[in-house]
XYZ file of C-alpha atoms in Angstrom:
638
model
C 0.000 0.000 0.000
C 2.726 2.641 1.377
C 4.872 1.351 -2.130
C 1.635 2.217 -4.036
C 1.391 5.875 -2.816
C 4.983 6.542 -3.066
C 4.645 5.168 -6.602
C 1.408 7.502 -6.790
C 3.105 10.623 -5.418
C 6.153 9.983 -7.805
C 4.211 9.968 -10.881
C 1.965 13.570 -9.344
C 5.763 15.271 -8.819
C 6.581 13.746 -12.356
C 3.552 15.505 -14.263
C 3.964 19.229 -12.188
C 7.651 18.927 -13.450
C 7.158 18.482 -17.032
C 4.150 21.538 -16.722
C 6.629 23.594 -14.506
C 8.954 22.672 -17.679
C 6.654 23.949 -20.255
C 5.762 27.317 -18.309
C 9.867 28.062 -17.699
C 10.415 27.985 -21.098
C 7.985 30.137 -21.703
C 8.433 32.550 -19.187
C 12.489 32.275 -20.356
C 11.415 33.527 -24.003
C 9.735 36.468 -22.465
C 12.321 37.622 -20.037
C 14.677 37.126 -22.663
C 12.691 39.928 -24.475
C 11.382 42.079 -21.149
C 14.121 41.631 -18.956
C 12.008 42.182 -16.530
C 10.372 39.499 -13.769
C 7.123 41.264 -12.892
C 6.450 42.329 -16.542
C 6.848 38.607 -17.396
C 4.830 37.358 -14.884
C 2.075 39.343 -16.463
C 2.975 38.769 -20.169
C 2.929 35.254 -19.441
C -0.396 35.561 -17.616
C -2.232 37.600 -21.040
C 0.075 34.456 -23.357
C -2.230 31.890 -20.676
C -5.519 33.735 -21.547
C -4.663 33.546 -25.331
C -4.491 29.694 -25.616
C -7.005 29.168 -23.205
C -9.116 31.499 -25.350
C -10.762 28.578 -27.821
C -11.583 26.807 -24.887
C -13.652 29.816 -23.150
C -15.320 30.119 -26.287
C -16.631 26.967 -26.106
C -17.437 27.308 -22.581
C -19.651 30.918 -23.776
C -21.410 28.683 -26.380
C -22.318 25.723 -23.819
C -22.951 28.414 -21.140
C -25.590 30.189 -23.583
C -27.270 26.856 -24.528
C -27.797 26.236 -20.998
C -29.621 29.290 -20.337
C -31.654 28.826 -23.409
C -32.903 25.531 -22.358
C -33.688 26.515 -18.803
C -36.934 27.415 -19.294
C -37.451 24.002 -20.952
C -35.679 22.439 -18.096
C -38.050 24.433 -15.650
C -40.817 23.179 -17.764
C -39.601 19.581 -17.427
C -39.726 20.139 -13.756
C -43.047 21.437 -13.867
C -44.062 18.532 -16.391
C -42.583 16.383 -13.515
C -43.507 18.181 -10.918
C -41.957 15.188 -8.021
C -41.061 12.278 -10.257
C -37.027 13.287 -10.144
C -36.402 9.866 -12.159
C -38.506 10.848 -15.293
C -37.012 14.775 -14.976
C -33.564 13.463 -14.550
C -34.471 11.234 -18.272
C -35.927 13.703 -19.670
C -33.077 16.155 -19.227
C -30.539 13.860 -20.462
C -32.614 13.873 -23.675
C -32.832 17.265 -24.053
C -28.899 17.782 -22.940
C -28.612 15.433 -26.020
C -30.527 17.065 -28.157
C -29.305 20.630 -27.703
C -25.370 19.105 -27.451
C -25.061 20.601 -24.227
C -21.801 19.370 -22.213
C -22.768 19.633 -18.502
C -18.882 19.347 -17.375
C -17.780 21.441 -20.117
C -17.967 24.997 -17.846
C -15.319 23.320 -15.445
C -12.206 22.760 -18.094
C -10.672 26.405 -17.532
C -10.635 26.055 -13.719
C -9.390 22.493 -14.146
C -6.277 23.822 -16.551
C -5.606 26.420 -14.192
C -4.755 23.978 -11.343
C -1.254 22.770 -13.343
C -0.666 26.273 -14.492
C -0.770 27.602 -10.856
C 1.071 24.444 -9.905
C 3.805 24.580 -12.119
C 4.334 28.436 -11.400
C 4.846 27.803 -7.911
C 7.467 25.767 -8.687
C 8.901 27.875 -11.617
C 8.915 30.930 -9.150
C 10.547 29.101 -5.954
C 13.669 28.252 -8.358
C 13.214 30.722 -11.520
C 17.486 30.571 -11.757
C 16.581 26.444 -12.808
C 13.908 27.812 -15.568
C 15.003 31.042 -16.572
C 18.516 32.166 -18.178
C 20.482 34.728 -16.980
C 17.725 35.933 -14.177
C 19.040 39.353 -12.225
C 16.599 40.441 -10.083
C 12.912 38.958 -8.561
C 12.282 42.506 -7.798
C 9.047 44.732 -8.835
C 7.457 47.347 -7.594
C 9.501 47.259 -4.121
C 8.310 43.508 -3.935
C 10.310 39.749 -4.202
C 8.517 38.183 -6.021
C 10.007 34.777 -4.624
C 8.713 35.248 -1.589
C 5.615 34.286 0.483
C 3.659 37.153 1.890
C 2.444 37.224 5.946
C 0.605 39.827 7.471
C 4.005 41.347 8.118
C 5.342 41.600 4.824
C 4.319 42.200 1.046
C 0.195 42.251 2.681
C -0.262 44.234 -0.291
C -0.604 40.940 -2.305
C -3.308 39.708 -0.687
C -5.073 42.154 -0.718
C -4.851 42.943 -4.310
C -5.594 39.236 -4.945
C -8.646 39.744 -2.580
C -10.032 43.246 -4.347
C -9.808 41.455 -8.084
C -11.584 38.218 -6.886
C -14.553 40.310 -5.370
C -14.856 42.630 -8.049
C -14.133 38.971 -10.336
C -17.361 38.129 -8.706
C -19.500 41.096 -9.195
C -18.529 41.344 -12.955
C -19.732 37.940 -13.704
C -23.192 38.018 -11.703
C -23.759 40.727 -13.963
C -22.402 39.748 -17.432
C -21.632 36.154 -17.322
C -24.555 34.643 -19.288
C -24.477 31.678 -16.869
C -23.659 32.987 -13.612
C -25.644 35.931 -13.867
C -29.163 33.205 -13.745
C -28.353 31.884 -10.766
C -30.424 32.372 -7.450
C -28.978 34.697 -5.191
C -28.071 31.829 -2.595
C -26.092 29.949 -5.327
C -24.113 33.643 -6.108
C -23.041 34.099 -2.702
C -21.845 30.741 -2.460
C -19.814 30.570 -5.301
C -18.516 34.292 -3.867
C -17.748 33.173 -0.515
C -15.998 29.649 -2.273
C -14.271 31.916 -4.057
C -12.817 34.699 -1.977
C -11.999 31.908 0.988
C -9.840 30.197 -1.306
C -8.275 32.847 -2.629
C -7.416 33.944 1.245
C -6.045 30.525 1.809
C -3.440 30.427 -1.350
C -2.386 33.973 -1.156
C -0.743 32.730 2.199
C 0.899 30.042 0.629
C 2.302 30.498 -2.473
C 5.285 33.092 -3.473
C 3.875 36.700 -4.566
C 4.863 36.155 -8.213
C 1.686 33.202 -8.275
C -0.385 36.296 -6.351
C 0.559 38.654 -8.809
C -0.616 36.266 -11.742
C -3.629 35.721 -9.800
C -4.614 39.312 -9.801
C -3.600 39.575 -12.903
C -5.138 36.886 -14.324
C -8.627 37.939 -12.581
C -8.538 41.675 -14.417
C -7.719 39.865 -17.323
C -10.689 37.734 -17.049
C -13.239 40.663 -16.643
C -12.051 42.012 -20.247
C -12.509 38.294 -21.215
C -15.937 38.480 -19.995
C -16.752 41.412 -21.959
C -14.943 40.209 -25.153
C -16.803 36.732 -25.316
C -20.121 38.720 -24.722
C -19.155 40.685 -28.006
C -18.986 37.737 -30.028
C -21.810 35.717 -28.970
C -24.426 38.320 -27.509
C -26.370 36.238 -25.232
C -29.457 38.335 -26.040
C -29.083 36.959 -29.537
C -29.279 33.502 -28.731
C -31.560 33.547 -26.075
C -35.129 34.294 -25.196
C -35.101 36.279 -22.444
C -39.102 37.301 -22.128
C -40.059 33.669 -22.226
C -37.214 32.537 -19.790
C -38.549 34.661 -17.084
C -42.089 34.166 -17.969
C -41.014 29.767 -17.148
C -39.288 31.119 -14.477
C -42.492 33.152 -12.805
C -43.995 29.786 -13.459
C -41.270 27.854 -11.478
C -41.319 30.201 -9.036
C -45.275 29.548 -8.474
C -44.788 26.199 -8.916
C -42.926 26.036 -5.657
C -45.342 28.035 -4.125
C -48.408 25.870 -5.132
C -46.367 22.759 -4.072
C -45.866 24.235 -0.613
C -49.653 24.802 -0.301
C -50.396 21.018 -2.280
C -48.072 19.177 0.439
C -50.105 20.915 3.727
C -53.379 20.651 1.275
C -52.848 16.815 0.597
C -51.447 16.005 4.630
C -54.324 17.397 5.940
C -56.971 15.202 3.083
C -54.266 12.519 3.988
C -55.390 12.494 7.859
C -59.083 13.260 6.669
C -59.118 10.107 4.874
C -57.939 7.567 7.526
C -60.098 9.079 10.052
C -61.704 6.377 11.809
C -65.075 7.111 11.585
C -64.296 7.358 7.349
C -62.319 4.128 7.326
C -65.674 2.589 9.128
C -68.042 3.420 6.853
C -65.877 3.913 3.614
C -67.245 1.463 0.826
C -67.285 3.422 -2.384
C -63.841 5.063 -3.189
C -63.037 6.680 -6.886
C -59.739 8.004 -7.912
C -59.452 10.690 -10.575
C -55.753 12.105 -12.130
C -57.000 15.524 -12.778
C -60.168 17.839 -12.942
C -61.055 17.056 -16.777
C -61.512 13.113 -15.680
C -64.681 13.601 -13.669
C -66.589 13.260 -16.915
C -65.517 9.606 -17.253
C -67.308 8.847 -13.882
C -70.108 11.840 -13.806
C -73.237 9.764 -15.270
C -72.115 6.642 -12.972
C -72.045 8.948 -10.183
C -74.942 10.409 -10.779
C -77.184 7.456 -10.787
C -75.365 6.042 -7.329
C -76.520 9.427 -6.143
C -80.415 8.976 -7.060
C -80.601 5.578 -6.833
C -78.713 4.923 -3.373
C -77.422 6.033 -0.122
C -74.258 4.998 -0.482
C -71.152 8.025 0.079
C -69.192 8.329 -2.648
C -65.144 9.262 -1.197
C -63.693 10.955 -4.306
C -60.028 10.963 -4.285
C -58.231 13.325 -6.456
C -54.255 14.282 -7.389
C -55.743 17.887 -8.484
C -55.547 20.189 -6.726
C -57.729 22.763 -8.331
C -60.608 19.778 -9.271
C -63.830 20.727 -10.025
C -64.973 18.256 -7.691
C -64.799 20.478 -4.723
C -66.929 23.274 -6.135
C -70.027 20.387 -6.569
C -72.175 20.573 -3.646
C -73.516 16.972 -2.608
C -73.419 15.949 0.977
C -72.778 12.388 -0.457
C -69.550 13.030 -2.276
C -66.706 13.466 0.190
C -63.680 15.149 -2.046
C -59.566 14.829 -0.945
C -56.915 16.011 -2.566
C -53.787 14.074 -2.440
C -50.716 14.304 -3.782
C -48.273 12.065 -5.156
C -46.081 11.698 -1.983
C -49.562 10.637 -0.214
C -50.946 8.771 -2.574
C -48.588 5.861 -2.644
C -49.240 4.812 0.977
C -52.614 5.971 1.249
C -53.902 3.023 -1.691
C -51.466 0.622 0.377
C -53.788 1.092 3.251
C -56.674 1.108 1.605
C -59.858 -0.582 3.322
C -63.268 0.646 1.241
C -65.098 -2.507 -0.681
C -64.486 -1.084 -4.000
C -62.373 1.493 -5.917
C -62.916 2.796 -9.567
C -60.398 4.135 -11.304
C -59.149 5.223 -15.055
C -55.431 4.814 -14.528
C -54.231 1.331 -15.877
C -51.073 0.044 -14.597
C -52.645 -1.089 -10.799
C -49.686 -2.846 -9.102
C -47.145 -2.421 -12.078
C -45.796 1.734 -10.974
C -46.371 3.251 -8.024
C -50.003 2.832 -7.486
C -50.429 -1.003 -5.595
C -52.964 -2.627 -4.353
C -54.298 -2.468 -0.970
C -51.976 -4.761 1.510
C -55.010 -3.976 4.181
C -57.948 -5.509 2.382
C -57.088 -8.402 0.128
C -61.010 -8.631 -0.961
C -61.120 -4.854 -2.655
C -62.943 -4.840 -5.991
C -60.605 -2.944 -8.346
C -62.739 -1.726 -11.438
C -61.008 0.097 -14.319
C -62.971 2.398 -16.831
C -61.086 3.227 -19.459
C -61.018 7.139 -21.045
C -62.206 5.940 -24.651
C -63.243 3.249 -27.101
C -60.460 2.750 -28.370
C -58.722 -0.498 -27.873
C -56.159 -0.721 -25.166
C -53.815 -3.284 -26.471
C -51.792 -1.332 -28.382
C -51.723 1.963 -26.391
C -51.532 0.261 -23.003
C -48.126 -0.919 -21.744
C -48.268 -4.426 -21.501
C -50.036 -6.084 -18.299
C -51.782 -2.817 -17.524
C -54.907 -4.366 -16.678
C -53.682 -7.763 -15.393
C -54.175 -6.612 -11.596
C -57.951 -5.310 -12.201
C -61.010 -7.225 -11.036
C -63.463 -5.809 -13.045
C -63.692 -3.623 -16.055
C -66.368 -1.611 -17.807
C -65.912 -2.032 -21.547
C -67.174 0.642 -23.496
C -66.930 -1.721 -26.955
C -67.427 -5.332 -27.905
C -64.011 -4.450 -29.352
C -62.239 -4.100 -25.866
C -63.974 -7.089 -24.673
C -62.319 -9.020 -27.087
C -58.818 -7.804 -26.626
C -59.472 -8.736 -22.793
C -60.589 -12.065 -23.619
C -57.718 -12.642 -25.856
C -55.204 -11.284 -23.645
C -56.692 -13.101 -20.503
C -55.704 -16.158 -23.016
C -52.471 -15.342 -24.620
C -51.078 -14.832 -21.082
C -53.067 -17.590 -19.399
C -54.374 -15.027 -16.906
C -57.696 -16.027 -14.771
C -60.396 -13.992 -16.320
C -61.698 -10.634 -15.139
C -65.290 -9.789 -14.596
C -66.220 -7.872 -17.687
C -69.345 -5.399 -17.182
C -70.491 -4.293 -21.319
C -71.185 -0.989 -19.979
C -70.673 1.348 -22.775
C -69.426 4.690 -22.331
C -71.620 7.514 -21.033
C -69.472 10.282 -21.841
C -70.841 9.891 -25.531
C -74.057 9.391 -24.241
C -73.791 12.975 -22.884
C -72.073 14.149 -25.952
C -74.950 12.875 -28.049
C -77.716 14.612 -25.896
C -75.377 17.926 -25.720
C -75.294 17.356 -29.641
C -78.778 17.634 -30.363
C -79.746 20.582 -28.165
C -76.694 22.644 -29.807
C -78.444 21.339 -33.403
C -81.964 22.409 -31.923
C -81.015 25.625 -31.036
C -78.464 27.088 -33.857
C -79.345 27.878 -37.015
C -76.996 26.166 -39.784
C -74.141 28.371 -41.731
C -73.739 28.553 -44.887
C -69.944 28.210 -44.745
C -68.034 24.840 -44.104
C -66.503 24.302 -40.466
C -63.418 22.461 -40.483
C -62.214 21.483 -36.909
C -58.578 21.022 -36.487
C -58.069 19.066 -33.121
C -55.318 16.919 -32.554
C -53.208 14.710 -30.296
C -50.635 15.554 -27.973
C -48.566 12.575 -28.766
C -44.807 12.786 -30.467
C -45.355 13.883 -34.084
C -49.018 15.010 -33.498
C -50.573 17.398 -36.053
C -49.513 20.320 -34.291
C -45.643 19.216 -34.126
C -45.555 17.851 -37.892
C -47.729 18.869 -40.648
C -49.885 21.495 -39.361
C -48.397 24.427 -41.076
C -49.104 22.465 -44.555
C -52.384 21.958 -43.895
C -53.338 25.382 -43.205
C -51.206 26.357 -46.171
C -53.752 23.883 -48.394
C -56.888 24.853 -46.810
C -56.581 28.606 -45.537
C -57.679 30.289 -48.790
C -60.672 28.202 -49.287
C -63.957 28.729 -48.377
C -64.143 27.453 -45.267
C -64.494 28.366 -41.011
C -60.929 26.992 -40.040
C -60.606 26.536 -36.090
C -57.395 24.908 -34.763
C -57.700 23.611 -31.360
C -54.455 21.819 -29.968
C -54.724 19.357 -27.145
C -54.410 21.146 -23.630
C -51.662 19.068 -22.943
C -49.836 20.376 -26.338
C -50.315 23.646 -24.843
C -49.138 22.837 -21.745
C -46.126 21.283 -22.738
C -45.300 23.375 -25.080
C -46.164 26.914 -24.686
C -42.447 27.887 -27.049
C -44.431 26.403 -29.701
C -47.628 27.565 -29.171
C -45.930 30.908 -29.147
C -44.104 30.385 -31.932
C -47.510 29.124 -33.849
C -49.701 32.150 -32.301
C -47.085 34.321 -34.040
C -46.789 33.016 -37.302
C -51.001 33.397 -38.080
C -51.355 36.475 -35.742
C -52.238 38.823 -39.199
C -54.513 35.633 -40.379
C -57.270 35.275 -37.489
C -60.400 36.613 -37.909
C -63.959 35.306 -37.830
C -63.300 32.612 -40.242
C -60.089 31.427 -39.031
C -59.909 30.747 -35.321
C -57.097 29.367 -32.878
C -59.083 27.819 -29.764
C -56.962 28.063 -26.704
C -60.321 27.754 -24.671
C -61.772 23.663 -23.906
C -64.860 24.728 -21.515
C -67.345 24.392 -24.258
C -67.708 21.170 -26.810
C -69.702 23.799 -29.192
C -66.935 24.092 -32.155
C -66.817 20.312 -32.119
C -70.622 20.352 -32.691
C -70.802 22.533 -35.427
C -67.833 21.316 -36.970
C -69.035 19.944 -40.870
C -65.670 17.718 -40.704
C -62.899 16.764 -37.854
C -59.361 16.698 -38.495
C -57.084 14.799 -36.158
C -54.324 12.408 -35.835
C -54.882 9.402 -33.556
C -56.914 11.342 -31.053
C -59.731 9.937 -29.457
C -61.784 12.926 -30.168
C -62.186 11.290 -33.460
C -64.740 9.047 -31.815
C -66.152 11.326 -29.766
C -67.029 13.673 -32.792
C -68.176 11.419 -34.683
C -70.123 9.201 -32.982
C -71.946 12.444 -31.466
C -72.396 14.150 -34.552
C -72.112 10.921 -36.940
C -70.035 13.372 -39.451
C -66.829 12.493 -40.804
C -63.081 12.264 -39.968
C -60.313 13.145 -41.449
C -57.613 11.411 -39.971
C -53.844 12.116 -40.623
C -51.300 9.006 -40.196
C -48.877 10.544 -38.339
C -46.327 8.643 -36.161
C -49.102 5.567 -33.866
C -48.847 5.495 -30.380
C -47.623 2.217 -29.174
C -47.127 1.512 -25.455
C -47.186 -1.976 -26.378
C -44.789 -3.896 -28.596
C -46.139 -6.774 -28.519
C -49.777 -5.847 -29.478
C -49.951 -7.813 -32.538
C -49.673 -11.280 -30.533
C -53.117 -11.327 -30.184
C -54.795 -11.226 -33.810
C -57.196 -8.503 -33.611
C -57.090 -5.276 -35.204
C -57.266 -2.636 -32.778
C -60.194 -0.018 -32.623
C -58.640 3.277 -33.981
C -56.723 1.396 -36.895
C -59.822 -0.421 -37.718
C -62.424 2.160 -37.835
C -59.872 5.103 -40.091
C -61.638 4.108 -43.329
C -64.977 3.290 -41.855
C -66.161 6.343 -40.514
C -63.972 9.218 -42.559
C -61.090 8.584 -44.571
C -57.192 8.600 -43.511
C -54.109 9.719 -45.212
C -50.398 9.935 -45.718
C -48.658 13.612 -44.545
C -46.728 13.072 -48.295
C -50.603 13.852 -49.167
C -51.405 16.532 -47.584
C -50.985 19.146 -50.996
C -54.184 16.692 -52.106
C -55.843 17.884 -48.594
C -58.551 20.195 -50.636
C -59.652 17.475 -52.297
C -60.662 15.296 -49.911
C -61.866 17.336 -47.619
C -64.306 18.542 -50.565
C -65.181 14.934 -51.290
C -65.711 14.284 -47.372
C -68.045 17.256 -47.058
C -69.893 16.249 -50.441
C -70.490 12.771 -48.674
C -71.684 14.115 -45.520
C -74.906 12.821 -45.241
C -73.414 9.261 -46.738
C -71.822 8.999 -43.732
C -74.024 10.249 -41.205
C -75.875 6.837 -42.228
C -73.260 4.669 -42.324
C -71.916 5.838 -38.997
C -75.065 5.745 -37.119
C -75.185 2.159 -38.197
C -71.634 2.068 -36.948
C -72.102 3.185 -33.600
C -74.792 1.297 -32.880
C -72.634 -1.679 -33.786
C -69.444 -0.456 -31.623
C -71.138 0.761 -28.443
C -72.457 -1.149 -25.794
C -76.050 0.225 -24.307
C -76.213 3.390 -26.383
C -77.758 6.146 -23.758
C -77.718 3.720 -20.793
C -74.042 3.458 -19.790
C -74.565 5.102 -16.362
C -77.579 3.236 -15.664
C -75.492 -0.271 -16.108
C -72.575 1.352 -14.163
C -74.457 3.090 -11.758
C -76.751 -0.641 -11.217
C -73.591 -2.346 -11.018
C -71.965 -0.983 -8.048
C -75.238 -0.371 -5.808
C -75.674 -4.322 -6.340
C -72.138 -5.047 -6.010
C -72.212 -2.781 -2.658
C -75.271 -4.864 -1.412
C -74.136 -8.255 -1.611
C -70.589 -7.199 0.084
């Protein structure tokens, strides 16, 4: 071991030698021209900051794409707002994509540590390095020697005055430094100025004097890199602090969401709750209430039973509904993983698939809980499930022979024992359908073509690929244009939404419309045809309105590779060329056309489709009513 870290130390001595080499022979060439030891001390210090000048290029350009992608980075967090695993992936992605080099800001300190090195040693014996050496004098001060508070103090404090004002130049002008929080900028200050207190002590004033040097040298530097690459040219600075207001109220709201969801936390395992709790539902966010509304509803009318509502939203709708039997909590993430371990109510309902396989488990209280999933549309989960998502589910409500089928098959394929299927249907179309013909009832028809724009928010949706040529195709015909992107789109990407906003800012007007607002279904209604991608609006649209879709193949959403092992043809790739038509984006210049042959057909396929939906959906305008009967007799026999 001790033979090891002499061997260690040996090679260390051998590697500031041949650096304290290279430095002496440069310092010889310039004293040979200066003869002077001060003057090349800070000759040698600019010659440093000239070859070290590439590399602080590069650090200006990795420095500037850092603060160009914080605001995406601050989105990510937002995005994934307490999953660090998926933020930490999803920042490596984007560090990829942008060619951003994390440790790339460090490689000018790190060369400075053998430069400083080697001039310590170059400076205790300069007669070894440099020919012909006279004097180690300047300015009144040896420069061979090591200052004390007794002698040469001068250094120091020099050294001290150029860190500080070091410091204060780049909070203000260094494109990174000058982003940081003010806690981070007086730690790096006090890091800073401590060490340079410490070394000051230590080393010969000649290494001081390059030090101060070196630190006024740096401030030009500063200035000089900013000239070349403007960071206001590279970098968004309205919408970084915008994402960074957001950030900022992010924190905020997850301050008030952990005290919100502690205190629904204790609410819910209150005694006299856990006693009487039979019915619980979970919901993701506000918009999912709609998926259990009708069910609800019927429970409601039809029973006494108290429905416990559990929510991750904080801001959910369900607490501004007034019904003595629906008992709301909000609970976060951090809560929500033990509070479904503990779970003791007789049933739970639910639209998130995946029970047992992530985070969400199954009660290790209550062995006999009946799990029932509902799923958010007709189309078939196979494909756009991950694998297994429903494997740990007691019951489901299919909405479609279709899903009962892939069940089935599935159940099979993986020799799984089989669920309890319920051929419920789905009653937010029910709804749709009833909202459909009161909106018919009570507008009069327009002359002029609505074409409704409303796509996914999956990678390559509408919006991200091929919306632009679309509008290009269709703009200058004679139809009502509304483009409304997914509110996820939006909230993901608000640079792009920006950036889209922009670009048809001189286009809107009455006849060209960008929704940004989802409380009202009424543009879907009056739509004449939809456009999407592999939305599930597609069936909601259409099998309200029984008009056709227009569905471009962008890139399919497929959570499960191994979909095709069971031979059925899932719902949304089935269906395409049944109730509209789907294209190619290579065919988009041919858009006119078909949208003029789609509209032509209209009332073609108003019959065909109401045929189809009759076919595809279960208990058309009775969903709730089978729900709803369901877990009232499910309730009374437990």
């Amino acid at each position: 071991m001790c033979s090891f870290d002499r061997s260690k130390k040996g090679m260390e001595i051998k590697m500031i030698n041949i650096v304290a080499n290279i430095l002496g022979y440069v310092m010889n060439l310039i004293y040979s021209i200066c003869k002077n030891y001060g003057i090349t001390i800070l000759l040698f210090t600019i010659v440093t900051k000239v070859i070290l000048f590439p590399i602080n290029i590069l650090v200006q350009k990795n420095s500037i794409k850092m603060v160009k992608m914080k605001p995406k980075i601050d989105e990510l967090k937002i995005k994934y707002n307490g999953d660090k695993e998926a933020f930490m992936e999803a920042q490596i992605d984007l560090f990829e994509k942008e060619k951003y080099h994390p440790s790339l800001g460090a490689v000018p300190l790190l060369l400075q540590i053998p430069i400083i090195l080697g001039l310590v040693y170059v400076v205790r014996n300069p007669k070894i390095y440099i020919e012909n050496l006279v004097s180690m004098q300047f300015c009144g001060i040896d420069m061979a020697v090591v200052p004390t508070f007794n002698k040469y103090l001068i250094i120091p404090i020099l050294a001290l005055f150029a860190t500080i004002i070091l410091w204060l130049f780049e909070n203000k002008v260094n494109v990174l430094q000058k982003e940081q929080s003010i806690l981070n900028k007086l730690a790096t200050g006090f890091i800073t100025v401590g060490l340079t207190i410490y070394l000051v002590f230590l080393v010969p004033a000649g290494v001081g004097l390059y030090w101060i040097f070196s630190d006024i040298l740096a401030i030009i530097q500063l200035y000089i890199l900013n000239l070349i690459f403007p960071p206001k040219k590279y970098v968004d600075y309205e919408y970084l602090n915008r994402i960074k207001e957001e950030r900022i109220n992010q924190k905020e709201q997850n301050k008030i969401s952990k005290k919100k969801s502690k205190y629904y936390y204790k609410k819910f395992f209150n005694r006299e709750n856990i006693d009487n709790m039979r019915l619980v539902i979970y919901s993701e966010k506000s918009g999912f209430y709609k998926y259990f509304k009708g069910m609800i509803e019927y429970i409601l009318n039809n029973s006494d039973i108290v429905i416990h509502y559990v929510t991750s939203d904080m801001n959910d709708k369900i607490f501004e509904i007034n019904q003595e039997k629906i008992v709301p909590y909000y609970i976060s993430t951090t809560h929500l993983i033990p509070l479904f371990m503990k779970l003791e109510a007789d049933i739970v309902v639910m639209t998130t698939p995946d029970l047992q396989n992530f985070y969400l488990k199954r009660s290790i209280v209550r062995k006999d809980i009946e799990y029932i999933y509902l799923s958010h549309g007709i189309d078939g989960g196979n494909m756009v499930y991950n694998e297994g998502a429903l494997d740990y589910y007691d019951t489901v409500f299919t909405r479609t022979p279709k899903q009962t089928e892939e069940i089935r098959a599935i159940e099979k394929l993986r020799n799984l024992k089989k669920k309890n299927i319920v051929e419920s249907g789905f009653d937010l179309i029910d709804n749709m359908i009833k909202e459909y013909e009161l909106e018919v009832k009570n507008n009069s028809k327009s002359e002029r073509k609505s074409i409704l724009i409303a796509p996914s928010w999956q990678e390559d949706n509408i919006m991200e690929s091929c919306v632009n040529n679309i509008l290009d195709n269709i703009l200058n015909l004679n139809y009502k244009i509304i483009v409304r992107p997914h509110p996820e789109f939006i909230k993901r990407n608000p640079d792009k939404i920006k950036e889209f906003l922009n670009r048809y800012s001189e286009k809107i007007n009455e006849n060209f419309i960008i929704e940004l607002d989802f409380s009202s279904n009424k543009t879907v209604y009056n739509a004449d045809l939809l456009i999407t991608d592999w939305s599930g609006i597609a069936f909601e649209y259409t099998f309200s309105t029984l008009k056709p879709t227009l569905f471009i193949n962008t890139k399919m959403k497929v959570n499960n590779p191994n979909y095709k092992k069971i031979d059925i043809v899932p719902l949304n790739i089935e269906l395409r060329d049944i109730i509209g038509k789907n294209i190619e984006k290579r065919e988009i210049n041919k858009i006119d056309g078909i949208i003029k042959e789609l509209i032509e057909n209209q009332e073609n396929y108003i019959k065909n489709n109401l045929i189809v939906r009759e076919k595809y959906l279960y208990n058309l305008g009775k969903s709730a009513e089978v729900e709803g009967k369901y877990i009232i007799e499910r309730l009374k026999s437990k």
